[in-house]
Amino acid sequence: MPYFQPIFSVEDQTVVAHESLGRGISSNGDVYGIPIFLQTPQTEEEQDQLLRIDSLLTEKAFLQFANTKQKGYLFLNMTPDRILHEVEHSDGINFPIVQKAKHYGIDTSRIYLEITERTSKRGIDALTTAVEFLKEQGFLIALDDVGSESSNLERLGALKPDMIKVDLNLLKRSIKSREFQSILEYLKDISLGLGSDLLFEGIENEEELHRAVDSGARFLQGYFLGRPKPHFLNPNDSDGLLKPHLDSFHQMKRKQISSDLVFEDSIKNILEKLVIPTKTIGKRVLIDANSIFKQSSSIQRVYITDWDGTQVSSYYERNGESSFRENNSNLHKNWSYLPFFYKHVKQAFRNSSAWQVSEPYWDKSMNQKLVVFSKILEGQLSIFIDVSIPKT
């Protein structure tokens, strides 16, 4: 029997879709188990049986979706093998799932085919062709569990899904590990590049909800907002459920931004009072690094590049409260590939006399968050000062 879990829209702050899940019921009436069609078949007979169960669940979901006159979207889990089965066992483009949708009067543009993480014996090219056929019939495509068992980059590029679902475990690990938070930021960039929406699933508390919204989530799903039930959640029953948590998120972000600005302005005020003379000997530029480090204990590194991003000074690094070391191993290496370099150049074109500030980034070697302050010096030299952000 199908159970339905609500999916909330950050834009509309209400339920806009439901995911159909095949569930089992225990003797005391509790829902248990994973969607039955996500189990891994061991034999061809088991594969056929799961396909039949999957087809039956789909038909029951369509029946209930049509009878209750739902206005939103319906998400259907489909393994790659099920997608291929739909196309390869059809009469032309008259796919079985299209026939079911037409039978119940459901527009295919209201159905997301959620392709699961499970691998197939068939290659990505066969799956891509099948997905394109189904897209032509109006179906929307979601890619499930991105970031779980295997890299989905190949599928992301080949299938170009309308929706990317971020895996629960990746989300939870991002709360505890900054490296996984970086992965979420990259997924946000990937989704923007593909024109795909991000849906975060498995949200179980407000902290995870905040993380999801901060990572670009347009849609949210999880026990915190609604458990799978044998019926669709009435949008009227969900009004006001999401809004308080979004209000809390906005309040948190404004407080964080205000704190960041206060800190950045305090460093800027210090740096603006500095005079930083340079002396060139051959191809090397010398500065008085000590006068810079003593301005603030938050200053961690100082170095100078030419206008093309090639390092022309020593790399000065703090190694104590009042000491630093001079490293010359990276002299003449080019740093223009770093994300903040050409942002610095762009800002310098706007105002060459002002100190510029990069977006915060995580420094793995220091295990803390930094921002980069930069400015144009005489002779088209650029000074970069890495500053650690106080922990809040």
Short mmCIF file of C-alpha atoms in Angstrom, two decimals, residues 67-215:
data_model
loop_
_atom_site.label_atom_id
_atom_site.label_comp_id
_atom_site.label_asym_id
_atom_site.label_seq_id
_atom_site.Cartn_x
_atom_site.Cartn_y
_atom_site.Cartn_z
CA ASN A 67 -9.78 10.80 -6.17
CA THR A 68 -8.62 13.44 -3.67
CA LYS A 69 -8.18 16.01 -6.48
CA GLN A 70 -4.69 16.95 -5.39
CA LYS A 71 -3.40 20.25 -6.81
CA GLY A 72 0.31 19.70 -6.30
CA TYR A 73 2.87 17.22 -7.60
CA LEU A 74 3.30 13.50 -7.06
CA PHE A 75 6.78 11.98 -6.64
CA LEU A 76 7.22 8.34 -7.67
CA ASN A 77 10.39 6.41 -6.79
CA MET A 78 11.69 4.54 -9.82
CA THR A 79 14.84 2.48 -10.08
CA PRO A 80 16.92 2.79 -13.26
CA ASP A 81 15.73 -0.71 -14.20
CA ARG A 82 12.10 0.38 -13.81
CA ILE A 83 12.73 3.42 -16.03
CA LEU A 84 14.29 1.18 -18.68
CA HIS A 85 11.46 -1.35 -18.32
CA GLU A 86 8.87 1.40 -19.00
CA VAL A 87 10.50 2.33 -22.29
CA GLU A 88 11.52 -1.13 -23.49
CA HIS A 89 8.12 -2.74 -22.76
CA SER A 90 5.98 -0.13 -24.47
CA ASP A 91 4.16 0.11 -27.75
CA GLY A 92 6.01 2.98 -29.40
CA ILE A 93 5.77 5.93 -27.01
CA ASN A 94 2.66 4.58 -25.33
CA PHE A 95 4.51 3.80 -22.08
CA PRO A 96 2.64 1.87 -19.36
CA ILE A 97 3.01 4.72 -16.88
CA VAL A 98 1.62 7.21 -19.42
CA GLN A 99 -1.40 4.95 -19.95
CA LYS A 100 -1.99 4.82 -16.17
CA ALA A 101 -1.73 8.61 -15.85
CA LYS A 102 -4.19 9.16 -18.71
CA HIS A 103 -6.58 6.57 -17.25
CA TYR A 104 -6.80 8.55 -14.01
CA GLY A 105 -6.83 11.95 -15.70
CA ILE A 106 -3.47 13.04 -14.30
CA ASP A 107 -1.32 15.40 -16.36
CA THR A 108 2.19 13.94 -16.65
CA SER A 109 3.66 17.40 -15.97
CA ARG A 110 2.47 16.96 -12.37
CA ILE A 111 4.50 13.78 -11.86
CA TYR A 112 8.14 13.65 -10.77
CA LEU A 113 9.86 10.38 -11.63
CA GLU A 114 12.37 10.13 -8.81
CA ILE A 115 15.29 8.04 -10.03
CA THR A 116 16.85 6.16 -7.15
CA GLU A 117 20.54 5.78 -6.37
CA ARG A 118 20.58 2.04 -7.09
CA THR A 119 22.85 1.06 -9.95
CA SER A 120 21.81 -0.87 -13.03
CA LYS A 121 23.58 -3.45 -15.17
CA ARG A 122 22.78 -1.17 -18.09
CA GLY A 123 24.97 1.83 -18.89
CA ILE A 124 24.22 5.50 -18.35
CA ASP A 125 23.57 6.01 -22.09
CA ALA A 126 20.59 3.64 -22.06
CA LEU A 127 19.17 5.34 -18.96
CA THR A 128 19.68 8.80 -20.47
CA THR A 129 17.81 7.80 -23.64
CA ALA A 130 14.92 6.37 -21.61
CA VAL A 131 14.73 9.50 -19.45
CA GLU A 132 14.64 11.72 -22.54
CA PHE A 133 11.69 9.73 -23.90
CA LEU A 134 9.82 10.19 -20.63
CA LYS A 135 10.64 13.91 -20.50
CA GLU A 136 9.11 14.25 -23.97
CA GLN A 137 5.89 12.82 -22.50
CA GLY A 138 5.85 15.66 -19.97
CA PHE A 139 7.26 13.93 -16.89
CA LEU A 140 9.56 15.84 -14.55
CA ILE A 141 12.74 14.11 -13.37
CA ALA A 142 14.19 14.09 -9.86
CA LEU A 143 17.50 12.47 -8.96
CA ASP A 144 17.36 10.87 -5.53
CA ASP A 145 19.96 10.45 -2.79
CA VAL A 146 22.62 12.68 -4.34
CA GLY A 147 25.72 12.32 -2.22
CA SER A 148 25.04 8.91 -0.69
CA GLU A 149 26.54 5.65 -1.94
CA SER A 150 28.18 6.79 -5.16
CA SER A 151 29.04 9.98 -6.91
CA ASN A 152 26.08 11.09 -8.98
CA LEU A 153 28.03 13.62 -11.04
CA GLU A 154 27.78 11.51 -14.20
CA ARG A 155 24.03 11.06 -13.77
CA LEU A 156 23.59 14.74 -12.94
CA GLY A 157 25.30 15.80 -16.14
CA ALA A 158 23.65 13.19 -18.35
CA LEU A 159 20.08 13.28 -17.02
CA LYS A 160 19.83 17.03 -16.28
CA PRO A 161 17.13 16.51 -13.65
CA ASP A 162 14.48 19.09 -12.82
CA MET A 163 15.02 18.29 -9.16
CA ILE A 164 18.06 17.21 -7.14
CA LYS A 165 17.27 15.49 -3.85
CA VAL A 166 20.03 15.79 -1.27
CA ASP A 167 20.62 12.69 0.79
CA LEU A 168 19.72 12.68 4.50
CA ASN A 169 23.11 11.35 5.59
CA LEU A 170 24.98 14.01 3.65
CA LEU A 171 22.82 16.66 5.27
CA LYS A 172 23.34 15.29 8.77
CA ARG A 173 27.08 14.95 8.30
CA SER A 174 27.23 18.55 7.08
CA ILE A 175 26.04 19.69 10.50
CA LYS A 176 29.10 18.05 12.12
CA SER A 177 31.73 18.37 9.41
CA ARG A 178 32.74 21.52 7.55
CA GLU A 179 34.00 19.46 4.60
CA PHE A 180 30.51 18.08 4.01
CA GLN A 181 29.08 21.57 4.29
CA SER A 182 31.41 22.50 1.42
CA ILE A 183 29.93 19.64 -0.61
CA LEU A 184 26.47 21.10 -0.04
CA GLU A 185 27.72 24.46 -1.28
CA TYR A 186 29.08 22.80 -4.43
CA LEU A 187 25.74 21.03 -4.97
CA LYS A 188 24.07 24.42 -4.73
CA ASP A 189 26.35 25.73 -7.48
CA ILE A 190 25.75 22.59 -9.59
CA SER A 191 21.97 22.95 -9.26
CA LEU A 192 22.17 26.56 -10.40
CA GLY A 193 24.32 25.55 -13.37
CA LEU A 194 21.89 22.80 -14.40
CA GLY A 195 18.78 24.86 -13.72
CA SER A 196 17.63 22.21 -11.22
CA ASP A 197 15.79 22.79 -7.94
CA LEU A 198 17.19 21.45 -4.68
CA LEU A 199 15.04 19.32 -2.37
CA PHE A 200 16.45 18.38 1.02
CA GLU A 201 14.93 15.21 2.47
CA GLY A 202 15.17 13.54 5.87
CA ILE A 203 14.95 16.76 7.90
CA GLU A 204 14.40 15.84 11.54
CA ASN A 205 14.98 19.08 13.48
CA GLU A 206 15.15 22.83 13.06
CA GLU A 207 18.95 22.91 12.82
CA GLU A 208 18.82 20.63 9.77
CA LEU A 209 16.02 22.74 8.27
CA HIS A 210 18.14 25.87 8.69
CA ARG A 211 21.12 24.12 7.08
CA ALA A 212 18.97 23.04 4.14
CA VAL A 213 17.58 26.52 3.49
CA ASP A 214 21.05 28.04 3.88
CA SER A 215 22.29 25.54 1.26
#
